[in-house]
PDB file of C-alpha atoms in Angstrom:
ATOM      1  CA  GLY F   1      -0.324  -0.164   0.113  1.00  0.00           C
ATOM      2  CA  ASP F   2       0.864   3.575   0.157  1.00  0.00           C
ATOM      3  CA  TYR F   3       4.075   5.033   1.680  1.00  0.00           C
ATOM      4  CA  CYS F   4       4.094   7.847   4.566  1.00  0.00           C
ATOM      5  CA  THR F   5       6.607  10.773   4.076  1.00  0.00           C
ATOM      6  CA  GLY F   6       5.696  12.004   7.521  1.00  0.00           C
ATOM      7  CA  THR F   7       6.661  10.735  10.778  1.00  0.00           C
ATOM      8  CA  ASN F   8       5.723   7.275  12.345  1.00  0.00           C
ATOM      9  CA  ASP F   9       8.013   6.682  15.493  1.00  0.00           C
ATOM     10  CA  GLY F  10       5.538   4.205  17.244  1.00  0.00           C
ATOM     11  CA  ALA F  11       4.669   6.945  19.839  1.00  0.00           C
ATOM     12  CA  GLN F  12       1.640   5.964  21.793  1.00  0.00           C
ATOM     13  CA  SER F  13      -1.750   7.526  20.619  1.00  0.00           C
ATOM     14  CA  LYS F  14      -0.266   9.449  18.191  1.00  0.00           C
ATOM     15  CA  GLY F  15      -0.841   9.404  14.276  1.00  0.00           C
ATOM     16  CA  PHE F  16       0.711   6.935  12.036  1.00  0.00           C
ATOM     17  CA  CYS F  17       1.502   9.450   9.647  1.00  0.00           C
ATOM     18  CA  ARG F  18       2.347  12.803  11.214  1.00  0.00           C
ATOM     19  CA  GLU F  19       3.066  16.179   9.395  1.00  0.00           C
ATOM     20  CA  GLY F  20       3.612  13.919   6.019  1.00  0.00           C
ATOM     21  CA  SER F  21       1.284  12.143   3.616  1.00  0.00           C
ATOM     22  CA  TRP F  22       0.462   8.965   2.285  1.00  0.00           C
ATOM     23  CA  VAL F  23       1.852   8.475  -1.312  1.00  0.00           C
ATOM     24  CA  ALA F  24       2.027   5.821  -3.733  1.00  0.00           C
ATOM     25  CA  ASP F  25       4.913   4.519  -5.352  1.00  0.00           C
ATOM     26  CA  GLN F  26       7.001   2.087  -7.342  1.00  0.00           C
ATOM     27  CA  TYR F  27       6.326  -0.843  -4.862  1.00  0.00           C
ATOM     28  CA  ASN F  28       2.549  -0.753  -4.368  1.00  0.00           C
ATOM     29  CA  GLY F  29       0.892  -3.696  -5.085  1.00  0.00           C
ATOM     30  CA  ALA F  30       4.076  -6.249  -3.781  1.00  0.00           C
ATOM     31  CA  THR F  31       3.285  -9.252  -2.049  1.00  0.00           C
ATOM     32  CA  LEU F  32       4.588 -11.929  -0.001  1.00  0.00           C
ATOM     33  CA  ASP F  33       3.648 -14.911   1.663  1.00  0.00           C
ATOM     34  CA  MET F  34       5.477 -15.452   4.562  1.00  0.00           C
ATOM     35  CA  LEU F  35       5.134 -17.160   8.496  1.00  0.00           C
ATOM     36  CA  VAL F  36       3.928 -15.140  11.470  1.00  0.00           C
ATOM     37  CA  ALA F  37       6.562 -15.937  14.154  1.00  0.00           C
ATOM     38  CA  ASP F  38       4.982 -14.363  16.985  1.00  0.00           C
ATOM     39  CA  SER F  39       2.576 -11.538  18.033  1.00  0.00           C
ATOM     40  CA  CYS F  40       3.166  -8.031  18.617  1.00  0.00           C
ATOM     41  CA  GLY F  41       3.708  -7.256  22.434  1.00  0.00           C
ATOM     42  CA  ASP F  42       6.168  -4.160  22.703  1.00  0.00           C
ATOM     43  CA  ASP F  43       5.180  -1.289  24.520  1.00  0.00           C
ATOM     44  CA  ASN F  44       4.393   1.265  21.325  1.00  0.00           C
ATOM     45  CA  ALA F  45       1.884   2.144  18.768  1.00  0.00           C
ATOM     46  CA  TRP F  46       2.598   0.133  16.351  1.00  0.00           C
ATOM     47  CA  CYS F  47       1.583  -2.985  18.699  1.00  0.00           C
ATOM     48  CA  ARG F  48      -0.727  -1.032  21.453  1.00  0.00           C
ATOM     49  CA  ASP F  49      -3.015   0.968  18.719  1.00  0.00           C
ATOM     50  CA  ASP F  50      -2.951  -0.970  16.097  1.00  0.00           C
ATOM     51  CA  PRO F  51      -4.331  -4.475  16.415  1.00  0.00           C
ATOM     52  CA  TYR F  52      -3.350  -5.512  12.442  1.00  0.00           C
ATOM     53  CA  HIS F  53       0.038  -4.174  12.470  1.00  0.00           C
ATOM     54  CA  LEU F  54       3.013  -6.524  11.246  1.00  0.00           C
ATOM     55  CA  ASP F  55       6.598  -6.430  12.050  1.00  0.00           C
ATOM     56  CA  PHE F  56       8.713  -8.090   9.411  1.00  0.00           C
ATOM     57  CA  ASN F  57      12.262  -9.534   9.969  1.00  0.00           C
ATOM     58  CA  ARG F  58      14.698  -7.382   8.060  1.00  0.00           C
ATOM     59  CA  GLN F  59      15.563 -10.521   5.507  1.00  0.00           C
ATOM     60  CA  SER F  60      12.062 -10.579   4.651  1.00  0.00           C
ATOM     61  CA  ILE F  61      11.566  -7.068   3.620  1.00  0.00           C
ATOM     62  CA  ASN F  62      13.152  -7.474   0.133  1.00  0.00           C
ATOM     63  CA  ARG F  63      11.605 -10.637  -0.582  1.00  0.00           C
ATOM     64  CA  PHE F  64       8.210  -8.874  -1.462  1.00  0.00           C
ATOM     65  CA  ALA F  65       7.403  -9.661  -5.329  1.00  0.00           C
ATOM     66  CA  LEU F  66       5.892  -7.354  -8.121  1.00  0.00           C
ATOM     67  CA  ASP F  67       5.090  -8.470 -11.237  1.00  0.00           C
ATOM     68  CA  GLY F  68       6.622 -12.115 -10.417  1.00  0.00           C
ATOM     69  CA  LYS F  69      10.112 -10.228  -9.469  1.00  0.00           C
ATOM     70  CA  PRO F  70      11.564  -9.312  -5.956  1.00  0.00           C
ATOM     71  CA  VAL F  71      11.257  -5.867  -5.276  1.00  0.00           C
ATOM     72  CA  GLY F  72      15.204  -5.940  -4.114  1.00  0.00           C
ATOM     73  CA  ASP F  73      15.614  -2.541  -2.217  1.00  0.00           C
ATOM     74  CA  LEU F  74      12.318  -1.887  -0.231  1.00  0.00           C
ATOM     75  CA  ASP F  75      15.148  -2.072   2.874  1.00  0.00           C
ATOM     76  CA  PRO F  76      16.795   0.449   3.598  1.00  0.00           C
ATOM     77  CA  GLU F  77      14.247   3.285   2.412  1.00  0.00           C
ATOM     78  CA  HIS F  78      11.062   2.093   1.730  1.00  0.00           C
ATOM     79  CA  TRP F  79      10.049  -0.567   3.799  1.00  0.00           C
ATOM     80  CA  ASN F  80       8.842   1.208   6.767  1.00  0.00           C
ATOM     81  CA  ASN F  81       5.318   3.863   7.296  1.00  0.00           C
ATOM     82  CA  ARG F  82       3.500   1.611   4.713  1.00  0.00           C
ATOM     83  CA  LYS F  83      -0.092   0.541   4.734  1.00  0.00           C
ATOM     84  CA  ILE F  84      -0.689  -2.998   4.018  1.00  0.00           C
ATOM     85  CA  SER F  85      -3.359  -5.567   3.770  1.00  0.00           C
ATOM     86  CA  TRP F  86      -3.122  -9.055   5.235  1.00  0.00           C
ATOM     87  CA  ASN F  87      -5.110 -12.557   5.170  1.00  0.00           C
ATOM     88  CA  TYR F  88      -4.512 -16.030   6.388  1.00  0.00           C
ATOM     89  CA  ILE F  89      -3.512 -18.593   3.819  1.00  0.00           C
ATOM     90  CA  GLU F  90      -3.045 -22.424   4.490  1.00  0.00           C
ATOM     91  CA  ALA F  91       0.745 -23.169   5.438  1.00  0.00           C
ATOM     92  CA  PRO F  92       2.505 -24.875   2.602  1.00  0.00           C
ATOM     93  CA  GLY F  93       3.908 -28.667   2.945  1.00  0.00           C
ATOM     94  CA  TYR F  94       1.956 -28.479   6.482  1.00  0.00           C
ATOM     95  CA  SER F  95       1.498 -31.680   7.776  1.00  0.00           C
ATOM     96  CA  GLY F  96       1.204 -32.970  11.447  1.00  0.00           C
ATOM     97  CA  ASP F  97      -0.803 -32.094  14.640  1.00  0.00           C
ATOM     98  CA  ILE F  98      -0.157 -28.939  16.454  1.00  0.00           C
ATOM     99  CA  GLU F  99       2.027 -28.209  19.150  1.00  0.00           C
ATOM    100  CA  ILE F 100       1.650 -26.924  22.664  1.00  0.00           C
ATOM    101  CA  GLY F 101       3.576 -25.426  25.431  1.00  0.00           C
ATOM    102  CA  PHE F 102       3.223 -23.605  28.833  1.00  0.00           C
ATOM    103  CA  LEU F 103       4.473 -19.878  29.082  1.00  0.00           C
ATOM    104  CA  GLN F 104       7.107 -18.501  31.340  1.00  0.00           C
ATOM    105  CA  GLY F 105       5.486 -18.545  34.741  1.00  0.00           C
ATOM    106  CA  ALA F 106       3.010 -21.150  34.166  1.00  0.00           C
ATOM    107  CA  GLN F 107       1.449 -23.049  37.178  1.00  0.00           C
ATOM    108  CA  SER F 108      -1.689 -24.843  37.975  1.00  0.00           C
ATOM    109  CA  TRP F 109      -3.850 -21.451  39.071  1.00  0.00           C
ATOM    110  CA  TRP F 110      -2.523 -19.618  35.829  1.00  0.00           C
ATOM    111  CA  SER F 111      -1.951 -22.078  33.212  1.00  0.00           C
ATOM    112  CA  ALA F 112      -0.694 -20.146  30.041  1.00  0.00           C
ATOM    113  CA  ILE F 113       0.175 -22.202  27.217  1.00  0.00           C
ATOM    114  CA  SER F 114       0.900 -21.383  23.469  1.00  0.00           C
ATOM    115  CA  ILE F 115      -0.410 -22.932  20.291  1.00  0.00           C
ATOM    116  CA  GLY F 116       1.540 -23.433  17.398  1.00  0.00           C
ATOM    117  CA  HIS F 117       1.883 -25.766  14.234  1.00  0.00           C
ATOM    118  CA  LEU F 118      -1.722 -24.832  12.848  1.00  0.00           C
ATOM    119  CA  ASN F 119      -2.160 -24.749   9.179  1.00  0.00           C
ATOM    120  CA  ASN F 120      -4.133 -21.493   8.874  1.00  0.00           C
ATOM    121  CA  GLY F 121      -4.163 -19.442  11.967  1.00  0.00           C
ATOM    122  CA  ILE F 122      -5.773 -19.629  15.550  1.00  0.00           C
ATOM    123  CA  HIS F 123      -9.237 -18.063  16.505  1.00  0.00           C
ATOM    124  CA  GLY F 124      -9.360 -19.357  19.912  1.00  0.00           C
ATOM    125  CA  VAL F 125      -8.861 -22.121  22.651  1.00  0.00           C
ATOM    126  CA  GLU F 126     -11.454 -24.156  24.681  1.00  0.00           C
ATOM    127  CA  TYR F 127     -11.002 -25.757  27.985  1.00  0.00           C
ATOM    128  CA  TYR F 128     -13.116 -28.299  29.807  1.00  0.00           C
ATOM    129  CA  ALA F 129     -13.501 -27.632  33.336  1.00  0.00           C
ATOM    130  CA  GLU F 130     -16.033 -28.931  36.107  1.00  0.00           C
ATOM    131  CA  GLY F 131     -17.926 -30.560  33.334  1.00  0.00           C
ATOM    132  CA  ALA F 132     -18.582 -27.680  30.713  1.00  0.00           C
ATOM    133  CA  TRP F 133     -16.260 -26.281  27.873  1.00  0.00           C
ATOM    134  CA  GLY F 134     -14.885 -22.748  28.615  1.00  0.00           C
ATOM    135  CA  GLN F 135     -13.573 -20.082  26.389  1.00  0.00           C
ATOM    136  CA  ALA F 136      -9.982 -19.263  27.279  1.00  0.00           C
ATOM    137  CA  GLU F 137      -9.201 -15.691  27.689  1.00  0.00           C
ATOM    138  CA  MET F 138      -5.833 -14.528  25.644  1.00  0.00           C
ATOM    139  CA  ASP F 139      -3.227 -13.761  27.395  1.00  0.00           C
ATOM    140  CA  ALA F 140      -2.827 -10.031  27.399  1.00  0.00           C
ATOM    141  CA  ASP F 141      -2.800  -8.971  23.550  1.00  0.00           C
ATOM    142  CA  MET F 142      -0.545 -12.096  22.815  1.00  0.00           C
ATOM    143  CA  GLY F 143      -2.758 -13.491  20.163  1.00  0.00           C
ATOM    144  CA  GLN F 144      -1.351 -17.378  19.741  1.00  0.00           C
ATOM    145  CA  ALA F 145      -1.230 -17.693  23.970  1.00  0.00           C
ATOM    146  CA  TYR F 146      -3.996 -18.450  26.077  1.00  0.00           C
ATOM    147  CA  VAL F 147      -5.273 -18.878  29.824  1.00  0.00           C
ATOM    148  CA  ILE F 148      -6.783 -21.968  30.404  1.00  0.00           C
ATOM    149  CA  LYS F 149      -8.115 -23.895  33.362  1.00  0.00           C
ATOM    150  CA  PRO F 150      -7.814 -27.635  34.446  1.00  0.00           C
ATOM    151  CA  LEU F 151     -10.216 -30.168  34.831  1.00  0.00           C
ATOM    152  CA  GLN F 152     -11.082 -29.526  38.207  1.00  0.00           C
ATOM    153  CA  PRO F 153      -9.767 -26.474  40.475  1.00  0.00           C
ATOM    154  CA  GLY F 154      -6.430 -26.608  42.005  1.00  0.00           C
ATOM    155  CA  GLY F 155      -5.555 -29.487  39.425  1.00  0.00           C
ATOM    156  CA  ASP F 156      -3.096 -29.632  36.653  1.00  0.00           C
ATOM    157  CA  THR F 157      -4.452 -31.961  34.127  1.00  0.00           C
ATOM    158  CA  TYR F 158      -6.233 -30.467  31.053  1.00  0.00           C
ATOM    159  CA  ARG F 159      -8.443 -30.885  27.845  1.00  0.00           C
ATOM    160  CA  ILE F 160      -8.648 -28.378  25.376  1.00  0.00           C
ATOM    161  CA  ARG F 161      -9.843 -28.022  21.859  1.00  0.00           C
ATOM    162  CA  VAL F 162      -8.563 -25.472  19.195  1.00  0.00           C
ATOM    163  CA  ARG F 163     -10.582 -23.197  16.622  1.00  0.00           C
ATOM    164  CA  ASP F 164      -8.584 -21.936  13.840  1.00  0.00           C
ATOM    165  CA  VAL F 165      -8.928 -19.058  12.007  1.00  0.00           C
ATOM    166  CA  LYS F 166     -12.028 -20.132   9.872  1.00  0.00           C
ATOM    167  CA  ASP F 167     -13.674 -20.214  13.414  1.00  0.00           C
ATOM    168  CA  GLU F 168     -14.035 -24.210  12.749  1.00  0.00           C
ATOM    169  CA  LEU F 169     -12.616 -26.840  15.409  1.00  0.00           C
ATOM    170  CA  VAL F 170      -9.285 -28.666  14.262  1.00  0.00           C
ATOM    171  CA  ASN F 171      -9.565 -31.876  13.285  1.00  0.00           C
ATOM    172  CA  ASP F 172     -12.971 -32.409  13.359  1.00  0.00           C
ATOM    173  CA  GLY F 173     -13.209 -30.968  17.404  1.00  0.00           C
ATOM    174  CA  ARG F 174     -10.273 -33.353  18.561  1.00  0.00           C
ATOM    175  CA  VAL F 175      -9.639 -33.281  22.137  1.00  0.00           C
ATOM    176  CA  TYR F 176      -6.171 -32.980  23.334  1.00  0.00           C
ATOM    177  CA  GLY F 177      -5.219 -33.703  27.233  1.00  0.00           C
ATOM    178  CA  PHE F 178      -2.176 -33.177  28.981  1.00  0.00           C
ATOM    179  CA  SER F 179      -0.674 -32.512  32.255  1.00  0.00           C
ATOM    180  CA  LEU F 180       1.454 -29.644  33.897  1.00  0.00           C
ATOM    181  CA  PRO F 181       4.939 -31.020  33.806  1.00  0.00           C
ATOM    182  CA  GLU F 182       6.901 -32.287  36.660  1.00  0.00           C
ATOM    183  CA  LYS F 183       9.957 -29.636  35.239  1.00  0.00           C
ATOM    184  CA  CYS F 184       6.993 -26.585  35.867  1.00  0.00           C
ATOM    185  CA  ASP F 185       7.522 -27.019  40.005  1.00  0.00           C
ATOM    186  CA  PRO F 186       6.959 -24.727  40.971  1.00  0.00           C
ATOM    187  CA  HIS F 187       6.450 -23.188  37.783  1.00  0.00           C
ATOM    188  CA  CYS F 188       8.152 -23.000  34.303  1.00  0.00           C
ATOM    189  CA  THR F 189      10.759 -20.996  33.776  1.00  0.00           C
ATOM    190  CA  PRO F 190      11.744 -21.414  30.315  1.00  0.00           C
ATOM    191  CA  ALA F 191       9.916 -18.994  28.036  1.00  0.00           C
ATOM    192  CA  TYR F 192       8.426 -22.173  26.531  1.00  0.00           C
ATOM    193  CA  THR F 193       8.060 -25.479  27.597  1.00  0.00           C
ATOM    194  CA  LYS F 194       6.721 -27.814  25.087  1.00  0.00           C
ATOM    195  CA  ILE F 195       4.345 -30.580  26.293  1.00  0.00           C
ATOM    196  CA  ASP F 196       3.411 -34.033  25.006  1.00  0.00           C
ATOM    197  CA  TYR F 197      -0.331 -34.747  24.964  1.00  0.00           C
ATOM    198  CA  TRP F 198      -2.652 -37.803  23.932  1.00  0.00           C
ATOM    199  CA  THR F 199      -5.882 -36.883  21.861  1.00  0.00           C
ATOM    200  CA  ALA F 200      -9.611 -37.847  22.230  1.00  0.00           C
ATOM    201  CA  THR F 201     -13.150 -37.419  21.421  1.00  0.00           C
ATOM    202  CA  ASP F 202     -14.461 -37.304  24.659  1.00  0.00           C
ATOM    203  CA  PRO F 203     -12.827 -34.639  27.052  1.00  0.00           C
ATOM    204  CA  THR F 204     -14.086 -36.762  30.273  1.00  0.00           C
ATOM    205  CA  GLY F 205     -11.874 -39.891  29.457  1.00  0.00           C
ATOM    206  CA  PRO F 206      -9.064 -40.994  31.965  1.00  0.00           C
ATOM    207  CA  GLY F 207      -6.342 -40.468  29.399  1.00  0.00           C
ATOM    208  CA  PRO F 208      -3.275 -42.565  29.692  1.00  0.00           C
ATOM    209  CA  THR F 209      -2.715 -44.802  32.884  1.00  0.00           C
ATOM    210  CA  PRO F 210      -0.406 -43.007  35.613  1.00  0.00           C
ATOM    211  CA  THR F 211       2.878 -44.736  36.118  1.00  0.00           C
ATOM    212  CA  GLY F 212       4.813 -44.713  39.268  1.00  0.00           C
ATOM    213  CA  VAL F 213       3.995 -44.116  43.083  1.00  0.00           C
ATOM    214  CA  PRO F 214       1.582 -41.731  43.679  1.00  0.00           C
ATOM    215  CA  GLY F 215       2.142 -38.627  45.859  1.00  0.00           C
ATOM    216  CA  THR F 216       1.486 -38.840  49.503  1.00  0.00           C
ATOM    217  CA  CYS F 217       0.843 -35.934  51.873  1.00  0.00           C
ATOM    218  CA  THR F 218       0.461 -35.257  55.605  1.00  0.00           C
ATOM    219  CA  ALA F 219      -1.219 -32.962  58.077  1.00  0.00           C
ATOM    220  CA  LYS F 220      -0.387 -31.593  61.609  1.00  0.00           C
ATOM    221  CA  LEU F 221      -2.446 -29.504  63.568  1.00  0.00           C
ATOM    222  CA  ARG F 222      -1.046 -26.437  65.878  1.00  0.00           C
ATOM    223  CA  VAL F 223      -3.504 -24.193  68.445  1.00  0.00           C
ATOM    224  CA  THR F 224      -2.295 -20.624  67.860  1.00  0.00           C
ATOM    225  CA  ASP F 225      -4.620 -19.042  70.206  1.00  0.00           C
ATOM    226  CA  SER F 226      -7.003 -20.098  72.954  1.00  0.00           C
ATOM    227  CA  TRP F 227      -9.998 -18.160  74.983  1.00  0.00           C
ATOM    228  CA  HIS F 228     -13.325 -19.631  76.864  1.00  0.00           C
ATOM    229  CA  ASP F 229     -15.266 -21.867  75.002  1.00  0.00           C
ATOM    230  CA  GLY F 230     -12.905 -21.313  71.723  1.00  0.00           C
ATOM    231  CA  TYR F 231      -9.747 -21.457  69.790  1.00  0.00           C
ATOM    232  CA  GLN F 232      -7.783 -20.804  67.024  1.00  0.00           C
ATOM    233  CA  ALA F 233      -5.654 -23.327  64.986  1.00  0.00           C
ATOM    234  CA  GLU F 234      -3.662 -23.853  61.771  1.00  0.00           C
ATOM    235  CA  VAL F 235      -2.953 -27.197  60.271  1.00  0.00           C
ATOM    236  CA  ASP F 236       0.256 -27.445  57.979  1.00  0.00           C
ATOM    237  CA  VAL F 237      -0.340 -30.028  54.886  1.00  0.00           C
ATOM    238  CA  THR F 238       3.186 -31.446  53.799  1.00  0.00           C
ATOM    239  CA  ALA F 239       3.805 -33.060  50.413  1.00  0.00           C
ATOM    240  CA  GLY F 240       5.662 -36.186  50.378  1.00  0.00           C
ATOM    241  CA  ALA F 241       8.687 -37.257  47.892  1.00  0.00           C
ATOM    242  CA  LYS F 242       6.470 -36.200  45.066  1.00  0.00           C
ATOM    243  CA  LYS F 243       4.989 -33.457  43.636  1.00  0.00           C
ATOM    244  CA  ILE F 244       1.065 -33.326  44.592  1.00  0.00           C
ATOM    245  CA  SER F 245      -1.589 -31.201  42.618  1.00  0.00           C
ATOM    246  CA  ALA F 246      -4.494 -31.610  45.458  1.00  0.00           C
ATOM    247  CA  TRP F 247      -4.827 -32.723  48.667  1.00  0.00           C
ATOM    248  CA  ASN F 248      -7.942 -32.995  51.416  1.00  0.00           C
ATOM    249  CA  VAL F 249      -7.617 -33.184  54.930  1.00  0.00           C
ATOM    250  CA  GLY F 250      -9.944 -35.422  57.794  1.00  0.00           C
ATOM    251  CA  TRP F 251     -10.565 -35.809  61.730  1.00  0.00           C
ATOM    252  CA  LYS F 252     -13.189 -35.999  63.855  1.00  0.00           C
ATOM    253  CA  LEU F 253     -14.362 -33.199  66.431  1.00  0.00           C
ATOM    254  CA  ALA F 254     -15.322 -34.156  70.009  1.00  0.00           C
ATOM    255  CA  ALA F 255     -18.885 -34.007  71.109  1.00  0.00           C
ATOM    256  CA  GLY F 256     -19.918 -30.132  71.876  1.00  0.00           C
ATOM    257  CA  GLN F 257     -16.934 -29.026  69.265  1.00  0.00           C
ATOM    258  CA  GLY F 258     -17.842 -27.152  66.438  1.00  0.00           C
ATOM    259  CA  ILE F 259     -16.236 -24.901  63.622  1.00  0.00           C
ATOM    260  CA  GLY F 260     -16.412 -21.456  63.030  1.00  0.00           C
ATOM    261  CA  ASP F 261     -14.412 -19.073  60.812  1.00  0.00           C
ATOM    262  CA  THR F 262     -12.358 -21.024  58.326  1.00  0.00           C
ATOM    263  CA  TRP F 263      -9.384 -19.553  55.398  1.00  0.00           C
ATOM    264  CA  GLY F 264      -6.989 -21.331  53.305  1.00  0.00           C
ATOM    265  CA  GLY F 265      -9.007 -24.691  52.393  1.00  0.00           C
ATOM    266  CA  VAL F 266     -12.960 -25.404  51.721  1.00  0.00           C
ATOM    267  CA  PHE F 267     -14.564 -27.084  54.543  1.00  0.00           C
ATOM    268  CA  THR F 268     -17.182 -29.461  55.339  1.00  0.00           C
ATOM    269  CA  GLN F 269     -18.633 -30.531  58.209  1.00  0.00           C
ATOM    270  CA  GLY F 270     -20.882 -33.692  58.780  1.00  0.00           C
ATOM    271  CA  THR F 271     -23.529 -34.381  61.117  1.00  0.00           C
ATOM    272  CA  ASP F 272     -21.320 -37.089  62.919  1.00  0.00           C
ATOM    273  CA  GLY F 273     -18.676 -34.219  63.514  1.00  0.00           C
ATOM    274  CA  THR F 274     -16.284 -35.705  60.629  1.00  0.00           C
ATOM    275  CA  VAL F 275     -14.569 -32.464  59.121  1.00  0.00           C
ATOM    276  CA  THR F 276     -13.101 -32.612  55.747  1.00  0.00           C
ATOM    277  CA  VAL F 277     -11.251 -29.881  54.259  1.00  0.00           C
ATOM    278  CA  LYS F 278     -10.094 -29.712  50.713  1.00  0.00           C
ATOM    279  CA  ASN F 279      -7.125 -27.535  49.316  1.00  0.00           C
ATOM    280  CA  ALA F 280      -8.296 -23.946  48.096  1.00  0.00           C
ATOM    281  CA  VAL F 281      -8.027 -22.867  44.162  1.00  0.00           C
ATOM    282  CA  TYR F 282      -4.551 -21.629  44.936  1.00  0.00           C
ATOM    283  CA  ASN F 283      -2.785 -23.909  47.615  1.00  0.00           C
ATOM    284  CA  GLY F 284      -3.609 -26.944  45.929  1.00  0.00           C
ATOM    285  CA  MET F 285      -0.386 -27.663  44.460  1.00  0.00           C
ATOM    286  CA  LEU F 286       2.935 -28.255  45.883  1.00  0.00           C
ATOM    287  CA  SER F 287       6.193 -29.505  45.191  1.00  0.00           C
ATOM    288  CA  ALA F 288       7.886 -32.580  47.014  1.00  0.00           C
ATOM    289  CA  GLY F 289       8.434 -31.988  50.466  1.00  0.00           C
ATOM    290  CA  GLY F 290       6.411 -28.437  49.999  1.00  0.00           C
ATOM    291  CA  SER F 291       4.119 -26.843  52.427  1.00  0.00           C
ATOM    292  CA  THR F 292       0.694 -25.067  52.757  1.00  0.00           C
ATOM    293  CA  SER F 293      -1.523 -24.333  55.635  1.00  0.00           C
ATOM    294  CA  PHE F 294      -5.552 -23.802  56.502  1.00  0.00           C
ATOM    295  CA  GLY F 295      -6.940 -22.438  59.654  1.00  0.00           C
ATOM    296  CA  PHE F 296     -10.289 -22.295  61.406  1.00  0.00           C
ATOM    297  CA  THR F 297     -11.257 -20.954  64.882  1.00  0.00           C
ATOM    298  CA  GLY F 298     -12.949 -23.967  66.847  1.00  0.00           C
ATOM    299  CA  THR F 299     -15.824 -23.659  68.901  1.00  0.00           C
ATOM    300  CA  GLY F 300     -17.265 -25.335  72.377  1.00  0.00           C
ATOM    301  CA  THR F 301     -14.073 -25.929  74.216  1.00  0.00           C
ATOM    302  CA  ASP F 302     -10.750 -23.896  74.471  1.00  0.00           C
ATOM    303  CA  SER F 303      -8.787 -26.794  73.092  1.00  0.00           C
ATOM    304  CA  PRO F 304      -9.268 -29.016  70.166  1.00  0.00           C
ATOM    305  CA  GLY F 305      -7.837 -32.122  71.513  1.00  0.00           C
ATOM    306  CA  SER F 306      -5.832 -34.230  69.953  1.00  0.00           C
ATOM    307  CA  PRO F 307      -7.169 -35.470  67.004  1.00  0.00           C
ATOM    308  CA  GLU F 308      -6.095 -37.810  64.359  1.00  0.00           C
ATOM    309  CA  LEU F 309      -5.878 -36.192  60.956  1.00  0.00           C
ATOM    310  CA  THR F 310      -5.750 -37.884  57.963  1.00  0.00           C
ATOM    311  CA  CYS F 311      -4.288 -36.116  54.711  1.00  0.00           C
ATOM    312  CA  ALA F 312      -4.887 -37.627  50.985  1.00  0.00           C
ATOM    313  CA  VAL F 313      -3.978 -36.454  47.882  1.00  0.00           C
ATOM    314  CA  GLY F 314      -6.493 -35.716  45.149  1.00  0.00           C
TER     315      GLY F 314
END
C-alpha cells in the first residue's frame, strides 16, 4: 500500500503518519507469503494502537514480489511507514498436528499455553473444566497464547480443543489432553516448555494410565490461640517425596465441638462431627516436601484435644 512521507515513530496515542501524507510509489501492490512467528507485545503504538500491525523480519522485506520479481530494495529506504493488508493462507507443506507449550511462569492457578503449528492460524482455545467447555482468555494481547483452566480447581490436568482462523474446530473437534510437567515445579521457567499430549474424542476420558508411585501428604494441627469456649488453630499440609496437585484433610471433632471461621481451604462438616478440608484453588499444588496451611476457629472448648488427622492426595 501507500508510503508515508511523515513521521511514524511508534509513539502511543499519536498518529501513524504525522506531518506528512500518504503517497503511492513503485512498490505499491507488492506481495509476500510468510510465516507469522509471534504477536506484537512491545510497548509502542504499533503494537498497542494498531491490532493489524505486522513487524517484518528484515530478511523478508526485500523478498516482496511485484510482477513475479522481488522488488529487491524496499530496505532501507521504503519499507517502514507503509499501509499493508493481509489475510491468512494455509501453510505450504503443512503436516502433522498442533504443538502445545506452557509459557514462562505457568502453574496450576495460571495455566498459560501457546498453540503453534496450525495450517491456517488460530482463532481461539476452549478448555474443559468442571463438566463444561469454557472459552479461554487471551494472554494479554498475545494472539497465540491463552490461559486455560484444569479439569478440577487446583488440579494440573487439562483438556482443550482449538479453533482455527475460520472459527472451526481443528481436526473435527479433537480433544487434546495433557498435564503440567514435573519440571514446571513450582512454575515453568523457560519462555516455552513444549509438552507431550494425548488425543481423544471425549473430554471426560481418563487419559493414559498414570505410572509410578502416587504422591502422599501429611497434616499436623497446631493451636495458635485460645479463649473460653473457643480456640484458633492452623493445620500444616506437607507433600511427600513427589509433587502433588490436590489434597484433602479429615478428622473428627469431639462431642460439643464445632467449626467457626475458616480460611485457606474448603471446609465440609458432617452431622457426625467429621470435618473434611479440601485445598483452595491457589494452594493445591505442592512441590516435593513443600507445605501450605489452612486455619479455623473452633467452638465449644478451648482445646481441640488430640484428633487424628488423615491426609490424602486428590
